[in-house]
Amino acid sequence: MRFYRILLVVIGLVIVIFNDTFGKLEGFVEFIAFYFILVFITISYWVFKQIKSIIRLKNEKYKTELMHLKSQVNPHFFFNMLNNLYGLVDKDAKKAQKLILKLSDMMRYSIYEGDKDTVLLSEEISYLQNYIELHKMRYHKVIDVQFNIEMKDNDYEIMPLLFIILLENAFKHGVENLREHAYVHIHLIANNNKVEFEIENNFDSSEDKHGEGIGLKNLKRRLELVYPKKHTLTLYRTDTVYNAKLNILL
């Protein structure tokens, strides 16, 4: 702001010098008009710089918030898996080794790929499949897991760690508390620059806790930041079934 004040003073001095030197009214009036044009341009430029600075700060704030939200994704899953591994090492060393390798791949993806703005949809799908395989190895019961994928176009780029929250909730609030007949059915369709993700699971109503968890709040906020007005998230539930649909326009 100080620079612009100095500039205006300099222009004013030039006007005085011009008037003393030429002393013609018509020329002075023309210069006055030129002066006000310069003032308008100077103020407009300053306003533009201020708006640009505000937008930049706002974007940096969004990026910082987004990074914080990403860092909150599924940490308790890894803690649960580590606890399971602790009890499995002495009982079944080979199974424990397989779990460690898959868990390592998932942690690597969460840390390195999860920090990126976008990843390939195929990479995100592989991450979800690894998650499912880990849970199948973890539980000592039959789980009906179906993952149907339709990718009709080329691979898309998408924000990482989006679908994992919905998948994690299906296992945490559904499979975790059911002794038998537990199921998780997933449908993912990618076509015409649109990704449709639907997941359904059953749950034990007696074990169900009402209220929206941190994971869903996290997901909604991230969608608002990255896909404003380009997504829909629909949550539906009955007494024993929970369904979530997430559509994203890329």
mmCIF file of N, CA, C and O in Angstrom, residues 158-159 162-163 192-196 220 222-233 245-250:
data_model
loop_
_atom_site.group_PDB
_atom_site.id
_atom_site.type_symbol
_atom_site.label_atom_id
_atom_site.label_comp_id
_atom_site.label_asym_id
_atom_site.label_seq_id
_atom_site.Cartn_x
_atom_site.Cartn_y
_atom_site.Cartn_z
ATOM 1 N N ILE A 158 -8.990 -39.635 -9.584
ATOM 2 C CA ILE A 158 -9.953 -39.323 -8.529
ATOM 3 C C ILE A 158 -9.211 -39.020 -7.234
ATOM 4 O O ILE A 158 -8.060 -39.445 -7.052
ATOM 5 N N MET A 159 -9.843 -38.279 -6.336
ATOM 6 C CA MET A 159 -9.228 -38.010 -5.043
ATOM 7 C C MET A 159 -9.071 -39.317 -4.267
ATOM 8 O O MET A 159 -10.010 -40.112 -4.209
ATOM 9 N N LEU A 162 -11.383 -42.031 -0.816
ATOM 10 C CA LEU A 162 -12.774 -41.610 -0.706
ATOM 11 C C LEU A 162 -13.679 -42.760 -0.288
ATOM 12 O O LEU A 162 -14.412 -42.675 0.683
ATOM 13 N N PHE A 163 -13.611 -43.850 -1.039
ATOM 14 C CA PHE A 163 -14.549 -44.954 -0.844
ATOM 15 C C PHE A 163 -14.221 -45.799 0.389
ATOM 16 O O PHE A 163 -15.089 -46.489 0.906
ATOM 17 N N ASN A 192 -18.519 -42.259 -18.802
ATOM 18 C CA ASN A 192 -18.899 -40.892 -19.187
ATOM 19 C C ASN A 192 -18.477 -39.856 -18.149
ATOM 20 O O ASN A 192 -19.263 -38.992 -17.749
ATOM 21 N N ASN A 193 -17.224 -39.964 -17.693
ATOM 22 C CA ASN A 193 -16.671 -39.023 -16.706
ATOM 23 C C ASN A 193 -17.467 -38.980 -15.406
ATOM 24 O O ASN A 193 -17.538 -37.951 -14.731
ATOM 25 N N LYS A 194 -18.051 -40.101 -15.066
ATOM 26 C CA LYS A 194 -18.822 -40.206 -13.833
ATOM 27 C C LYS A 194 -18.496 -41.513 -13.128
ATOM 28 O O LYS A 194 -18.378 -42.552 -13.769
ATOM 29 N N VAL A 195 -18.332 -41.439 -11.815
ATOM 30 C CA VAL A 195 -18.071 -42.634 -11.008
ATOM 31 C C VAL A 195 -19.227 -42.819 -10.032
ATOM 32 O O VAL A 195 -19.577 -41.898 -9.292
ATOM 33 N N GLU A 196 -19.818 -44.014 -10.068
ATOM 34 C CA GLU A 196 -20.920 -44.350 -9.164
ATOM 35 C C GLU A 196 -20.474 -45.485 -8.252
ATOM 36 O O GLU A 196 -20.081 -46.539 -8.713
ATOM 37 N N LYS A 220 -17.775 -36.114 3.919
ATOM 38 C CA LYS A 220 -18.628 -35.039 3.408
ATOM 39 C C LYS A 220 -17.851 -33.745 3.225
ATOM 40 O O LYS A 220 -18.034 -33.034 2.227
ATOM 41 N N ARG A 222 -14.575 -33.410 2.740
ATOM 42 C CA ARG A 222 -13.618 -33.558 1.639
ATOM 43 C C ARG A 222 -14.312 -33.453 0.287
ATOM 44 O O ARG A 222 -13.782 -32.853 -0.650
ATOM 45 N N LEU A 223 -15.505 -34.013 0.186
ATOM 46 C CA LEU A 223 -16.272 -33.909 -1.054
ATOM 47 C C LEU A 223 -16.652 -32.453 -1.334
ATOM 48 O O LEU A 223 -16.628 -32.000 -2.485
ATOM 49 N N GLU A 224 -17.009 -31.720 -0.290
ATOM 50 C CA GLU A 224 -17.353 -30.305 -0.450
ATOM 51 C C GLU A 224 -16.156 -29.495 -0.945
ATOM 52 O O GLU A 224 -16.307 -28.577 -1.759
ATOM 53 N N LEU A 225 -14.967 -29.838 -0.460
ATOM 54 C CA LEU A 225 -13.768 -29.097 -0.827
ATOM 55 C C LEU A 225 -13.297 -29.409 -2.236
ATOM 56 O O LEU A 225 -12.849 -28.514 -2.963
ATOM 57 N N VAL A 226 -13.375 -30.673 -2.637
ATOM 58 C CA VAL A 226 -12.787 -31.097 -3.914
ATOM 59 C C VAL A 226 -13.809 -31.201 -5.042
ATOM 60 O O VAL A 226 -13.510 -30.888 -6.188
ATOM 61 N N TYR A 227 -15.040 -31.614 -4.717
ATOM 62 C CA TYR A 227 -16.073 -31.779 -5.741
ATOM 63 C C TYR A 227 -17.331 -30.972 -5.402
ATOM 64 O O TYR A 227 -18.415 -31.525 -5.278
ATOM 65 N N PRO A 228 -17.206 -29.675 -5.244
ATOM 66 C CA PRO A 228 -18.390 -28.869 -4.918
ATOM 67 C C PRO A 228 -19.404 -28.898 -6.060
ATOM 68 O O PRO A 228 -19.063 -28.670 -7.215
ATOM 69 N N LYS A 229 -20.645 -29.218 -5.736
ATOM 70 C CA LYS A 229 -21.753 -29.277 -6.690
ATOM 71 C C LYS A 229 -21.517 -30.311 -7.795
ATOM 72 O O LYS A 229 -22.184 -30.268 -8.842
ATOM 73 N N LYS A 230 -20.582 -31.231 -7.568
ATOM 74 C CA LYS A 230 -20.315 -32.278 -8.558
ATOM 75 C C LYS A 230 -20.404 -33.665 -7.938
ATOM 76 O O LYS A 230 -19.833 -34.619 -8.453
ATOM 77 N N HIS A 231 -21.117 -33.760 -6.832
ATOM 78 C CA HIS A 231 -21.241 -35.060 -6.172
ATOM 79 C C HIS A 231 -22.579 -35.153 -5.436
ATOM 80 O O HIS A 231 -23.197 -34.132 -5.113
ATOM 81 N N THR A 232 -22.999 -36.375 -5.217
ATOM 82 C CA THR A 232 -24.166 -36.643 -4.370
ATOM 83 C C THR A 232 -23.823 -37.828 -3.476
ATOM 84 O O THR A 232 -23.244 -38.810 -3.941
ATOM 85 N N LEU A 233 -24.164 -37.714 -2.225
ATOM 86 C CA LEU A 233 -23.968 -38.796 -1.265
ATOM 87 C C LEU A 233 -25.311 -39.086 -0.617
ATOM 88 O O LEU A 233 -25.861 -38.239 0.086
ATOM 89 N N LYS A 245 -24.737 -44.491 -1.336
ATOM 90 C CA LYS A 245 -24.449 -44.264 -2.749
ATOM 91 C C LYS A 245 -23.686 -42.959 -2.905
ATOM 92 O O LYS A 245 -24.119 -41.912 -2.411
ATOM 93 N N LEU A 246 -22.559 -43.028 -3.586
ATOM 94 C CA LEU A 246 -21.748 -41.857 -3.837
ATOM 95 C C LEU A 246 -21.528 -41.712 -5.338
ATOM 96 O O LEU A 246 -20.935 -42.598 -5.965
ATOM 97 N N ASN A 247 -22.014 -40.626 -5.912
ATOM 98 C CA ASN A 247 -21.827 -40.338 -7.326
ATOM 99 C C ASN A 247 -20.949 -39.103 -7.477
ATOM 100 O O ASN A 247 -21.189 -38.079 -6.824
ATOM 101 N N ILE A 248 -19.949 -39.206 -8.336
ATOM 102 C CA ILE A 248 -19.021 -38.095 -8.539
ATOM 103 C C ILE A 248 -18.888 -37.797 -10.025
ATOM 104 O O ILE A 248 -18.647 -38.705 -10.832
ATOM 105 N N LEU A 249 -19.048 -36.543 -10.384
ATOM 106 C CA LEU A 249 -18.854 -36.096 -11.758
ATOM 107 C C LEU A 249 -17.446 -35.557 -11.876
ATOM 108 O O LEU A 249 -17.088 -34.590 -11.206
ATOM 109 N N LEU A 250 -16.645 -36.162 -12.739
ATOM 110 C CA LEU A 250 -15.228 -35.801 -12.835
ATOM 111 C C LEU A 250 -15.009 -34.721 -13.904
ATOM 112 O O LEU A 250 -15.780 -34.597 -14.822
#
